[in-house]
Coordinates of C-alpha atoms and ligand atoms in Angstrom, one line a residue:
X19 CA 48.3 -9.2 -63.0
X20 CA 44.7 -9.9 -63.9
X21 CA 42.0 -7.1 -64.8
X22 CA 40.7 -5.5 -61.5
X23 CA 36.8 -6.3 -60.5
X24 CA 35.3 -4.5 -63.0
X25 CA 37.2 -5.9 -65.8
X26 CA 39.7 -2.6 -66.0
X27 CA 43.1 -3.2 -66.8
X28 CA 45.1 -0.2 -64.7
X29 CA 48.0 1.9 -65.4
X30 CA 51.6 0.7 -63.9
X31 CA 53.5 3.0 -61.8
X32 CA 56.2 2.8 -59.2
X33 CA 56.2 -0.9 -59.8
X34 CA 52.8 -1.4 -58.9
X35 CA 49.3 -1.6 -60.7
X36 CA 46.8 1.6 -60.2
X37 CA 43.7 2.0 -61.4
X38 CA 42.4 5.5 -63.0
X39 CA 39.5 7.9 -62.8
X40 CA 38.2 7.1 -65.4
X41 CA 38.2 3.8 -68.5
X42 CA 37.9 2.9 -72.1
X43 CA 36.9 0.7 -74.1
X44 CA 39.2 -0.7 -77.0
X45 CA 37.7 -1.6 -79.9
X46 CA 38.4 -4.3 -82.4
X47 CA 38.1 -3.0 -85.7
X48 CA 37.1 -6.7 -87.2
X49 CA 34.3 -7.0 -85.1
X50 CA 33.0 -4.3 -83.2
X51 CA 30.3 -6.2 -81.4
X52 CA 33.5 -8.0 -79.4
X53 CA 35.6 -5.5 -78.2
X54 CA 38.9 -6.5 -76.7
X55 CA 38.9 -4.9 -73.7
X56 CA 38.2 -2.0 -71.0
X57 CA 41.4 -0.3 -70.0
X58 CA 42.0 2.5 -67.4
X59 CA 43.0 6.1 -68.1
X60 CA 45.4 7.8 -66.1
X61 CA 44.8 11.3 -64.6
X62 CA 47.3 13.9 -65.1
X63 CA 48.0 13.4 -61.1
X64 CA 49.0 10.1 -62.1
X65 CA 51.3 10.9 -64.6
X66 CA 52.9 13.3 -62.0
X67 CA 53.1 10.4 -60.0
X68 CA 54.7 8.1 -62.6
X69 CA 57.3 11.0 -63.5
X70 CA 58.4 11.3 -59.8
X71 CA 58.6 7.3 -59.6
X72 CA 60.9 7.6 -63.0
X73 CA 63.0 10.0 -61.4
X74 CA 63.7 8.1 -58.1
X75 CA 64.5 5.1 -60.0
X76 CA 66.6 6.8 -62.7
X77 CA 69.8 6.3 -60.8
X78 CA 69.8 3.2 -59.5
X79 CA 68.8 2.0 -63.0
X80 CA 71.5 4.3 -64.7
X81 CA 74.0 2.9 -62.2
X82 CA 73.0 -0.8 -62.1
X83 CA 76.2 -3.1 -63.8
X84 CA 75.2 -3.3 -67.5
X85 CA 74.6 -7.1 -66.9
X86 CA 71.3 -6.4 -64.9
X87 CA 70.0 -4.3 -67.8
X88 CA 71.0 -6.9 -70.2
X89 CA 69.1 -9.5 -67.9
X90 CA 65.9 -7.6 -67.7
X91 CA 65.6 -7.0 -71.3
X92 CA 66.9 -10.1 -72.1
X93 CA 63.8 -11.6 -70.3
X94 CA 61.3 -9.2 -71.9
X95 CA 63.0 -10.4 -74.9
X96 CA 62.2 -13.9 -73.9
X97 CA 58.4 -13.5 -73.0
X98 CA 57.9 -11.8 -75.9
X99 CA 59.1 -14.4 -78.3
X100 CA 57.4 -17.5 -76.5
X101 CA 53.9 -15.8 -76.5
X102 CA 54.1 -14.0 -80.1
X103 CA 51.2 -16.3 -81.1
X104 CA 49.4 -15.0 -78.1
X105 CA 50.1 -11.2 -77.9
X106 CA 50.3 -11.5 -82.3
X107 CA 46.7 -12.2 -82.2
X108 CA 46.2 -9.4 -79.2
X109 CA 47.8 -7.0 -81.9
X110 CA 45.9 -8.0 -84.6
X111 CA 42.4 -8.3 -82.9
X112 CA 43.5 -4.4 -81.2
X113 CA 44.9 -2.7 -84.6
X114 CA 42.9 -4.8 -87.7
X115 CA 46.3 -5.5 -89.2
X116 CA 46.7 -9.5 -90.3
X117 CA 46.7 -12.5 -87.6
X118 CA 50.5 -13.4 -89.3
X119 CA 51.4 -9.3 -89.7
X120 CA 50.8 -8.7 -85.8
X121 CA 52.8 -12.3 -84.8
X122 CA 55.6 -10.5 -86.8
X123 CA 55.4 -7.5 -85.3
X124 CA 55.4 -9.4 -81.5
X125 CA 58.4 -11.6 -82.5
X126 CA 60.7 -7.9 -84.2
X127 CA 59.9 -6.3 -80.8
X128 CA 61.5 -9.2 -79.4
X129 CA 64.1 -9.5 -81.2
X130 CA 65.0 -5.2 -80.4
X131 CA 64.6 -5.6 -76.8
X132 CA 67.2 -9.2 -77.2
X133 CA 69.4 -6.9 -79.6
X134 CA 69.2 -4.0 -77.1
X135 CA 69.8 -6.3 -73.8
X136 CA 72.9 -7.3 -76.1
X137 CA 74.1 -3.5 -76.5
X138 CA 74.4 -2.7 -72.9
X139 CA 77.5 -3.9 -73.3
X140 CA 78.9 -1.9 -75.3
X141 CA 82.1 0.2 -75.0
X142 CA 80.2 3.6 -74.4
X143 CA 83.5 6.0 -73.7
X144 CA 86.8 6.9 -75.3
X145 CA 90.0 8.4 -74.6
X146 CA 91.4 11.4 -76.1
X147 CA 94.9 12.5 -76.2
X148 CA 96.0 15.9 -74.3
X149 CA 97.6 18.3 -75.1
X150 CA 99.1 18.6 -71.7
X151 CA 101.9 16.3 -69.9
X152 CA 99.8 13.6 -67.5
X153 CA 95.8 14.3 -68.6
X154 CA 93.5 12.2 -69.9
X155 CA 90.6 13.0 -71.8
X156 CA 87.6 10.7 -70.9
X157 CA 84.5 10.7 -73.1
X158 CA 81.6 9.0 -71.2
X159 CA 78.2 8.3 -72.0
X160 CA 75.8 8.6 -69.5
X161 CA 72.0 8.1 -69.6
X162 CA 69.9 11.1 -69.8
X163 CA 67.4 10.5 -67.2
X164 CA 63.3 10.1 -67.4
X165 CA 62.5 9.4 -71.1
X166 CA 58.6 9.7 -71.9
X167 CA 57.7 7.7 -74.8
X168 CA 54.5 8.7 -76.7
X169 CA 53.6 6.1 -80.0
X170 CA 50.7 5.9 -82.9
X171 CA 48.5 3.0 -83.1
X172 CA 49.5 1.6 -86.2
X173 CA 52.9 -0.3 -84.6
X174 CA 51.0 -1.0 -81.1
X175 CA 54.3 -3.3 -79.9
X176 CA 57.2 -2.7 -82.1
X177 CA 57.7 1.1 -81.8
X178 CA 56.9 1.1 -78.2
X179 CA 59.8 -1.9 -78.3
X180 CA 62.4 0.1 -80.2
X181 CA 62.3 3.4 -78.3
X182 CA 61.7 1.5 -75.1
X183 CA 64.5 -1.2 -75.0
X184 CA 67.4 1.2 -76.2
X185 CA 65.4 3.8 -73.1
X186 CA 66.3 1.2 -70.6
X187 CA 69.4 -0.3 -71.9
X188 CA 71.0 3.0 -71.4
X189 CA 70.4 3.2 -68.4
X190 CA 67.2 5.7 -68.4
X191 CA 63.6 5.1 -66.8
X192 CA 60.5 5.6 -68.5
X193 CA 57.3 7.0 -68.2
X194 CA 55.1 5.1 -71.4
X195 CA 52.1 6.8 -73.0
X196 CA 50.5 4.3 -75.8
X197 CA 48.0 5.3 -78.3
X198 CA 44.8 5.7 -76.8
X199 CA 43.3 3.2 -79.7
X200 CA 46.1 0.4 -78.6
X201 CA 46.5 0.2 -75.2
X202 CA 46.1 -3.3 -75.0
X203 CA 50.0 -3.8 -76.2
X204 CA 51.4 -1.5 -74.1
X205 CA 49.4 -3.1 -70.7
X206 CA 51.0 -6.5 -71.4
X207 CA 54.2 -4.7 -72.3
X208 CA 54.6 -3.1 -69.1
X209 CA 53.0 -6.8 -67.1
X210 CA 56.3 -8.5 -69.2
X211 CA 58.8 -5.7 -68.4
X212 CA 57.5 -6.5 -64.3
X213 CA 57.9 -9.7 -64.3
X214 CA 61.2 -9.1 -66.1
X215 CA 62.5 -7.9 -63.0
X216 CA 62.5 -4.2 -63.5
X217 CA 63.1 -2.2 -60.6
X218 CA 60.0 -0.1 -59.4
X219 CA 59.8 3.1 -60.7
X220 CA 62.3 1.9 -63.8
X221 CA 59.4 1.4 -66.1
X222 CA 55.9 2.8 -66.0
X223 CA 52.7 3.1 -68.3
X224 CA 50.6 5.6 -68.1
X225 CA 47.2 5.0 -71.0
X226 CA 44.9 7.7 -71.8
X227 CA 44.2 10.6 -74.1
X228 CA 46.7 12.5 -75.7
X229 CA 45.7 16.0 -74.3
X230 CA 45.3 14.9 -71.5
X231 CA 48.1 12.3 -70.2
X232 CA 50.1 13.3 -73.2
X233 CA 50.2 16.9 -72.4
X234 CA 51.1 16.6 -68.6
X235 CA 53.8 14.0 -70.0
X236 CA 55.4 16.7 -72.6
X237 CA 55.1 19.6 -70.0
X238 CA 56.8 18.1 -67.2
X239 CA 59.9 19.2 -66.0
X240 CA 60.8 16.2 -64.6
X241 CA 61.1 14.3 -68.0
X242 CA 65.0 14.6 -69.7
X243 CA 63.5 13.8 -73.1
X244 CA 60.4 13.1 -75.1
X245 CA 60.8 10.5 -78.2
X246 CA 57.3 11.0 -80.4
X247 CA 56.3 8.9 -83.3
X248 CA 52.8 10.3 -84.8
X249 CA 51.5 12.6 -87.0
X250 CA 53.5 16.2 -87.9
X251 CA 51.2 18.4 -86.1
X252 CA 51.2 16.7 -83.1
X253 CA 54.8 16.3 -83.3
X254 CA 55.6 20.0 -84.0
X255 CA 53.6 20.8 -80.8
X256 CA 55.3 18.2 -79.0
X257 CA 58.5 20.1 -80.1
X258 CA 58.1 23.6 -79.3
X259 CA 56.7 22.0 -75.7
X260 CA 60.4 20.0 -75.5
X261 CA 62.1 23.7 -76.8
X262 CA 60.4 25.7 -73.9
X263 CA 62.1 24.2 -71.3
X264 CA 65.0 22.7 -73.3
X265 CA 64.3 19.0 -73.2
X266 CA 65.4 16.5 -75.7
X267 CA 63.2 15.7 -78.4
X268 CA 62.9 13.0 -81.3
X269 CA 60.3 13.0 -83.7
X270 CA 59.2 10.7 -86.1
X271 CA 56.5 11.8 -88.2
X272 CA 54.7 11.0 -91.6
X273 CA 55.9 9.9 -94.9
X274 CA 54.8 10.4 -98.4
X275 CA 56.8 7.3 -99.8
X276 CA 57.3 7.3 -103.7
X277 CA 58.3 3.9 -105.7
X278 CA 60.0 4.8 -109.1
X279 CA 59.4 1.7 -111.4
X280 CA 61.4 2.3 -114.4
X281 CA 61.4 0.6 -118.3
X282 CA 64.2 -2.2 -117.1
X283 CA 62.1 -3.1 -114.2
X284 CA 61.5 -6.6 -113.6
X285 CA 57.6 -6.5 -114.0
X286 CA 57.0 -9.3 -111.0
X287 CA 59.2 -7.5 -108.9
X288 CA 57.8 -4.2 -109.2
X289 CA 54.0 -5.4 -109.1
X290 CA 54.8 -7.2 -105.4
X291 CA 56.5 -5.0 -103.8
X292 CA 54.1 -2.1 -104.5
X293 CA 51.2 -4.5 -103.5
X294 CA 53.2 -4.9 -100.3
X295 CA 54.0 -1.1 -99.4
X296 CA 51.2 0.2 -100.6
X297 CA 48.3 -2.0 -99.2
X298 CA 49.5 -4.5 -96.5
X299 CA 48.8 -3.4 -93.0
X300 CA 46.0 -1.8 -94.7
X301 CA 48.6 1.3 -96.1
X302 CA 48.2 2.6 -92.3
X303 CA 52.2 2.9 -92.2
X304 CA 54.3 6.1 -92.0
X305 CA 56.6 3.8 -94.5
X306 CA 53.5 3.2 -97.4
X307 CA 53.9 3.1 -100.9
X308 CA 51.6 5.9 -102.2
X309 CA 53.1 7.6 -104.8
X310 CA 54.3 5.1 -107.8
X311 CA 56.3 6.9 -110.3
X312 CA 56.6 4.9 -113.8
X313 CA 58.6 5.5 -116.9
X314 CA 56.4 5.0 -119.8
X315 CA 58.5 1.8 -121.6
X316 CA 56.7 -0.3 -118.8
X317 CA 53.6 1.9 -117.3
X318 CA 50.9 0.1 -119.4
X319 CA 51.7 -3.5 -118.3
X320 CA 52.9 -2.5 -114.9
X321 CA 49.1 -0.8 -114.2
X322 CA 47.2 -3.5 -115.6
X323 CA 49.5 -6.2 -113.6
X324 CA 49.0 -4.1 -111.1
X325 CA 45.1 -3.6 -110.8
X326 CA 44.6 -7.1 -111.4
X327 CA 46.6 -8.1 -108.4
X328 CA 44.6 -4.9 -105.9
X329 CA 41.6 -6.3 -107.5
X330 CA 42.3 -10.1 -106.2
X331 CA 43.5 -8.9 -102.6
X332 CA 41.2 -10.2 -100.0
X333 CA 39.9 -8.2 -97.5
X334 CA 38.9 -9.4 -94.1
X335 CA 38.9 -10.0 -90.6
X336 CA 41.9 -9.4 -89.2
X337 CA 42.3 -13.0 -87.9
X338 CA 40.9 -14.8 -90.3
X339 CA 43.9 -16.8 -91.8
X340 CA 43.3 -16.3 -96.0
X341 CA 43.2 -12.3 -95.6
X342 CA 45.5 -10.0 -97.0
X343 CA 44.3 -6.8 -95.8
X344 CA 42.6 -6.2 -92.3
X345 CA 40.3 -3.8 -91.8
X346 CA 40.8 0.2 -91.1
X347 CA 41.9 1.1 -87.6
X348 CA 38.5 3.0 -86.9
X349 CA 35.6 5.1 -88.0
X350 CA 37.4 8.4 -88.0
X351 CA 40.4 6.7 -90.4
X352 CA 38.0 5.2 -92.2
X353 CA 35.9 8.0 -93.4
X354 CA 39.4 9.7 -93.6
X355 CA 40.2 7.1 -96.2
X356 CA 37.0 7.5 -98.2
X357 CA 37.4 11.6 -98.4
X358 CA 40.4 10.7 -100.1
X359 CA 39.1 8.1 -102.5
X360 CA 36.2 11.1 -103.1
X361 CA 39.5 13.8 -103.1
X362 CA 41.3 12.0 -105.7
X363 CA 38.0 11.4 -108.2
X364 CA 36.7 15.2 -107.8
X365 CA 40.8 16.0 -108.6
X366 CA 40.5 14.2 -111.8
X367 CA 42.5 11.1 -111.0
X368 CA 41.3 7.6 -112.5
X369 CA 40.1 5.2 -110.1
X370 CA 40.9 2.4 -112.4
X371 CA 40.5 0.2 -108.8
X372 CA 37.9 2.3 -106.4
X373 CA 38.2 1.3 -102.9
X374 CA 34.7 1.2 -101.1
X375 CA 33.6 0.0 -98.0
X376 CA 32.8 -3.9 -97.9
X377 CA 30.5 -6.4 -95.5
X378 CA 31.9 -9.3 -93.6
X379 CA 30.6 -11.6 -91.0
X380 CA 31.0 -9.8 -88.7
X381 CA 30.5 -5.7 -88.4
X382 CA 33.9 -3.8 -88.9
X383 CA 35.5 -1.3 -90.7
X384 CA 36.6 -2.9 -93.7
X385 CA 37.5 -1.2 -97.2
X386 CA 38.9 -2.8 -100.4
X387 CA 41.9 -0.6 -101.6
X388 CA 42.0 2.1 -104.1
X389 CA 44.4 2.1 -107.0
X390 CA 44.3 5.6 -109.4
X391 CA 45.9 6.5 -112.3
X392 CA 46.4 9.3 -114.6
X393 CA 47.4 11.5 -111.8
X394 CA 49.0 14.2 -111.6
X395 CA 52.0 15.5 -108.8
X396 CA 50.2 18.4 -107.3
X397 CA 47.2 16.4 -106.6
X398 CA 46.1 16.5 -102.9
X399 CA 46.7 12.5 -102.9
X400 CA 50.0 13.0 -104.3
X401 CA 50.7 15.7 -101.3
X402 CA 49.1 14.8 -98.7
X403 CA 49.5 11.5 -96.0
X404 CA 46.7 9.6 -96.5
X405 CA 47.6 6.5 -94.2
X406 CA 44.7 4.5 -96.3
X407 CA 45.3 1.4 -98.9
X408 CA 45.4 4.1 -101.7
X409 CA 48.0 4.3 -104.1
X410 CA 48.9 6.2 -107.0
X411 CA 50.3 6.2 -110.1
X412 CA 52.3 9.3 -111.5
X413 CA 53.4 8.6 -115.4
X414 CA 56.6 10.3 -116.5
X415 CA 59.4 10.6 -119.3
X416 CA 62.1 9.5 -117.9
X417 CA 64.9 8.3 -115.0
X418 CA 65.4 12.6 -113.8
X419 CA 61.5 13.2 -114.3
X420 CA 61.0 10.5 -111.6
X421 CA 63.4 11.5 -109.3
X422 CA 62.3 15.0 -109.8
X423 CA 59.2 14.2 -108.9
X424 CA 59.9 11.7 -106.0
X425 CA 61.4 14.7 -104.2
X426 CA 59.1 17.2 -104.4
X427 CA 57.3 16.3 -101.1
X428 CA 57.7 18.1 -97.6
X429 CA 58.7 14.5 -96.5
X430 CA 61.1 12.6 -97.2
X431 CA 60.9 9.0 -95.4
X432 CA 61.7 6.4 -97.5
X433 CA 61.7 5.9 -101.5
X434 CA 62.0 3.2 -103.5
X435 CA 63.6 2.3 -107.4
X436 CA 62.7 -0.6 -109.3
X437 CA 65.4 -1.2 -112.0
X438 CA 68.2 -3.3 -113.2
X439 CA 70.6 -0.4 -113.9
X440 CA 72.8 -0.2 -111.3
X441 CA 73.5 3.2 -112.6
X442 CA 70.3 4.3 -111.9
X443 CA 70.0 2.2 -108.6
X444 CA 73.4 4.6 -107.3
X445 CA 72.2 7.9 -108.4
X446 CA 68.8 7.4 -106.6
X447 CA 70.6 5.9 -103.6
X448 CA 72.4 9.2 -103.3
X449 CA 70.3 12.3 -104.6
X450 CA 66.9 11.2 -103.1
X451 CA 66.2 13.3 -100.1
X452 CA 65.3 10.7 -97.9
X453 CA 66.2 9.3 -94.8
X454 CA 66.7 5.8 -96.3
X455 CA 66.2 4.0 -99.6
X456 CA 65.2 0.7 -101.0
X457 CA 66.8 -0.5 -104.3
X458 CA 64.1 -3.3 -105.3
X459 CA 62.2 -3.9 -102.3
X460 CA 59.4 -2.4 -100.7
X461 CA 59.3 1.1 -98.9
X462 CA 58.1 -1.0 -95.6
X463 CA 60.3 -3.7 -94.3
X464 CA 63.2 -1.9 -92.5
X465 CA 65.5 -3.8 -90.0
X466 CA 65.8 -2.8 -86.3
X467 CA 69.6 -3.1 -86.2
X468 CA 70.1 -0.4 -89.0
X469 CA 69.4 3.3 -87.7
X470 CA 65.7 4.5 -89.2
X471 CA 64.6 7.4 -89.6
X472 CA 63.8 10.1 -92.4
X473 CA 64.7 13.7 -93.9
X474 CA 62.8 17.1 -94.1
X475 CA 59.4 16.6 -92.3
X476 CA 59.3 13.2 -91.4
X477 CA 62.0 12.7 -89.0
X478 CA 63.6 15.2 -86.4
X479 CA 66.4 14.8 -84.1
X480 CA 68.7 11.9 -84.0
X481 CA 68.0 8.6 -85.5
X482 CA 65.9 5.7 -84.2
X483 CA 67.2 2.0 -84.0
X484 CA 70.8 0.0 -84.3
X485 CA 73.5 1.3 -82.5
X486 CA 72.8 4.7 -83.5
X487 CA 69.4 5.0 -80.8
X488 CA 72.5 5.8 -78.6
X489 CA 72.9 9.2 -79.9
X490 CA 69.6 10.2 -78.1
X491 CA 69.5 8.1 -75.5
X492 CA 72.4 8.9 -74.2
X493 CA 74.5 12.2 -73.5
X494 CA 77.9 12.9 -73.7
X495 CA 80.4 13.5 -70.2
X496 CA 84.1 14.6 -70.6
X497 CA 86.1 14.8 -67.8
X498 CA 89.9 15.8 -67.9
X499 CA 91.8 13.8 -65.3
X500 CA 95.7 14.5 -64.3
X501 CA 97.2 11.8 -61.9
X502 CA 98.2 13.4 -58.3
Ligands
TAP612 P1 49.0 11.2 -83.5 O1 47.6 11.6 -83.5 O2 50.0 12.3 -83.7 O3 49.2 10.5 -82.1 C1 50.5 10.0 -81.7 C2 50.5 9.9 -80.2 O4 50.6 11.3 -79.7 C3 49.3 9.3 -79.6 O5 49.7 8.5 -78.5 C4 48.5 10.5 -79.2 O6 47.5 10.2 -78.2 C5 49.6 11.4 -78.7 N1 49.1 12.8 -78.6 C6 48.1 13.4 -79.2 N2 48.1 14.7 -78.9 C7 49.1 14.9 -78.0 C8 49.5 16.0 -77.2 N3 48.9 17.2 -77.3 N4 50.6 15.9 -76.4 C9 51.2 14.7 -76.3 N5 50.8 13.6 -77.0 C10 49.8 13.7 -77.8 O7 49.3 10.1 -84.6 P2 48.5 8.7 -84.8 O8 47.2 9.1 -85.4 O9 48.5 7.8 -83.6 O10 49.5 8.0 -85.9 C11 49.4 8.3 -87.2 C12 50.6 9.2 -87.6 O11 51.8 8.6 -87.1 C13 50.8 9.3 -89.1 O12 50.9 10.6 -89.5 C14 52.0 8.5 -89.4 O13 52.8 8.9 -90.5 C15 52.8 8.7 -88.1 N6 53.7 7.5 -87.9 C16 55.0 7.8 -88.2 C17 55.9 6.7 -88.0 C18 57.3 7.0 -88.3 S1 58.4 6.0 -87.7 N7 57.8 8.1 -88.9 C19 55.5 5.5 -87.6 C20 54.1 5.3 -87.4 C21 53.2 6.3 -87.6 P3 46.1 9.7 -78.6 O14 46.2 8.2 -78.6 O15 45.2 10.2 -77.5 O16 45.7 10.2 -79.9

């Protein structure tokens, strides 16, 4: 499918490509004088459209043999990994993150939708004794219908890819909203998943604005379930929508990720993998590093290793092969980004590294990061998501100060503990009230076949990912069966 005459890339529905009322422009945040395309908005008739087409195609699909999933996603699966270099660059050009970040990010959402072509055959039932002469108990999972899928713009192809594949491979049809900053992704996403063989109406895209093709998506009554990744407030709204007419919901929201780096650290260690979970994909990740929580045995050599290495990361265009950080997503984030820089300074925090905004070749919305110190917990940059390359640093007394500290947050994502204590390493593992924790390695970096997801405000409903995306995807039939 190539762009229509006017260089608009339409919305897919009932297997077939339909342009909208209206189109946008997406920007590339490394060079705005080149954007990357023009791509169609949907009208909330069109969505309607796309729900109705979802629900005439949910039980064919639910019904197909699992082996015709498998082969569709298996082919997705396939696509995706021989044109990562392609649709890697498409990413990177569309989101600012790095040229070798966004070919990652392609080849993990090919490797879900392979895992999840691989799950469809699965055992999804069990028997359960009676307690009557001659019946069976049958537990049986069937799909749950029309799944709309609404994602950020910060993971333009891997979240889409790991609420999608498990959608599909359990047998439910989707209606696909993409950020309205990323739609470039989700168009060649939904051209794959057609030439993958998907039955019309199985899959369908529909880009545009939140309140507008998000909203008629949400309020529909023909959609089983709504899985949201985004920011709280939309995903709070997005719930009580989902509550009213007693829909399933998932949420995943923000994250306010805290790295404890204590006196037995091993200094390298520590220093890279805040680097990494702080500032790579330029902090815009619900799974950043921002608060760094440091015993003081190791907190003076740690922040001057530390600054030295934010001060040498190189910030550039996205696609240019020597940078480290791209640039910020767009002009809203970015000024975002430089309140809190301004926030953190009036608040009495040390910029001992202040991030500012910084020319390249070409114009784009580049900023170097930001590391403070000397901060204290109930700083607004110690409370509040930023979603910038800002970290920082939180000085303490000791292992229960830390941990203390690390949980006072409404969210509870991911943390981190850098130590060779294994003691330590246990007691964080089990009393931080998160949804998952790294012993050593960065807050980012979490694997696709292990359930994800967070506690308090970042995550709500079952988990995303592995074997456990079932638990949503899915619902739950028993039948009681007696011979004759
Ligand atoms: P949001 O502004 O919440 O947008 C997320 C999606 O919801 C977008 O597609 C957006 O459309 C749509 N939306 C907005 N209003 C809506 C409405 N009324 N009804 C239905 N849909 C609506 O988040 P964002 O700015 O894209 O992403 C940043 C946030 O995502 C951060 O807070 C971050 O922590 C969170 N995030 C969380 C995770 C996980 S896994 N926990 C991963 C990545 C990001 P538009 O495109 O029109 O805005």
């Amino acid at each position: 499918m190539q762009p229509d005459q006017d260089g608009v890339r339409p919305n897919y529905i009932a297997g077939g490509w339909r342009p909208g009322p209206s189109a946008r422009t997406n920007e590339n945040p490394s060079d705005l004088d080149r954007p990357v395309g023009l791509y169609a908005h949907a009208s909330a008739a069109d969505v309607n459209d796309a729900i109705g087409a979802a629900r005439e195609a949910a039980p064919g699909w639910g019904d197909a043999p699992a082996t015709t999933r498998a082969a569709v996603l298996d082919a997705v699966a396939h696509e995706l990994r021989a044109r990562r270099e392609e649709l890697g660059r498409l990413l990177a050009s569309e989101e600012g993150k790095t040229l070798s970040e966004g070919v990652a990010e392609v080849a993990r959402a090919a490797d879900i939708f392979r895992y999840y072509a691989a799950r469809t055959l699965d055992p999804h039932g069990e028997l359960i004794p009676s307690a009557r002469p001659g019946v069976e108990v049958e537990v049986r999972r069937r799909p749950v219908g029309v799944v709309g899928v609404i994602t950020p713009w910060n993971f333009p192809m891997a979240i889409p890819a790991w609420k999608i594949a498990p959608a599909l491979a359990y047998g439910n049809t989707v209606v696909f909203k993409p950020a309205d900053l990323v739609p470039g992704c989700a168009w060649e996403l939904a051209a794959i998943v057609d030439r993958a063989g998907a039955p019309p109406g199985a899959f369908n895209l529909v880009m545009g604005s939140g309140s507008v093709v998000g909203e008629a998506l949400v309020r529909h009554p023909g959609v089983d379930a709504v899985t949201f990744t985004g920011s709280d407030r939309v995903g709070r709204h997005i719930a009580v929508r989902a509550a009213e007419r007693l829909a399933k919901v998932q949420l995943e929201l923000g994250g306010k990720n805290a790295v404890i780096v204590l006196d037995d650290a091993d200094l390298d260690t520590a220093v890279a993998l805040v680097t990494q979970g702080a500032f790579f994909s330029t902090g815009q990740r619900c799974t950043a590093s921002s608060r760094i929580i440091v015993t003081p045995g190791i907190h003076d050599r740690f922040v001057t290793a530390l600054a030295e290495r934010t001060r040498a990361l190189r910030v550039g265009h996205a696609l240019d092969p020597d940078t480290e950080i791209g640039p910020v997503v767009d002009d809203g984030q970015l000024e975002k980004d430089l309140e809190y820089v301004r926030i953190g300074k009036d608040e009495g925090a040390t910029p001992l590294v202040e991030g500012s905004p910084v020319q390249r070749g070409t114009r784009g919305h580049y900023l170097s990061p930001t590391l403070f110190v000397d901060t204290h917990p109930s700083m607004r940059i110690n409370r509040e998501e930023t979603f910038a390359p800002i970290a920082s640093v939180i000085r303490v007394s000791g292992y229960d100060e830390a941990l203390a500290i690390a949980n006072d947050t409404e969210y509870g994502l991911v943390g981190a503990i850098v130590t060779t204590s294994l003691a330590y390493a246990d007691h964080f593992k089990r009393h931080a009230q998160v949804g998952m924790t790294m012993v050593n390695l960065a807050t980012a970096g979490q694997e696709y076949q292990a359930p994800f997801g967070g506690a308090k405000a970042s995550s709500y409903g079952p988990r995303e990912q592995g074997a456990y995306a079932k638990e949503f995807f899915t619902e739950v039939r028993t039948s009681y069966v007696k011979a004759g």
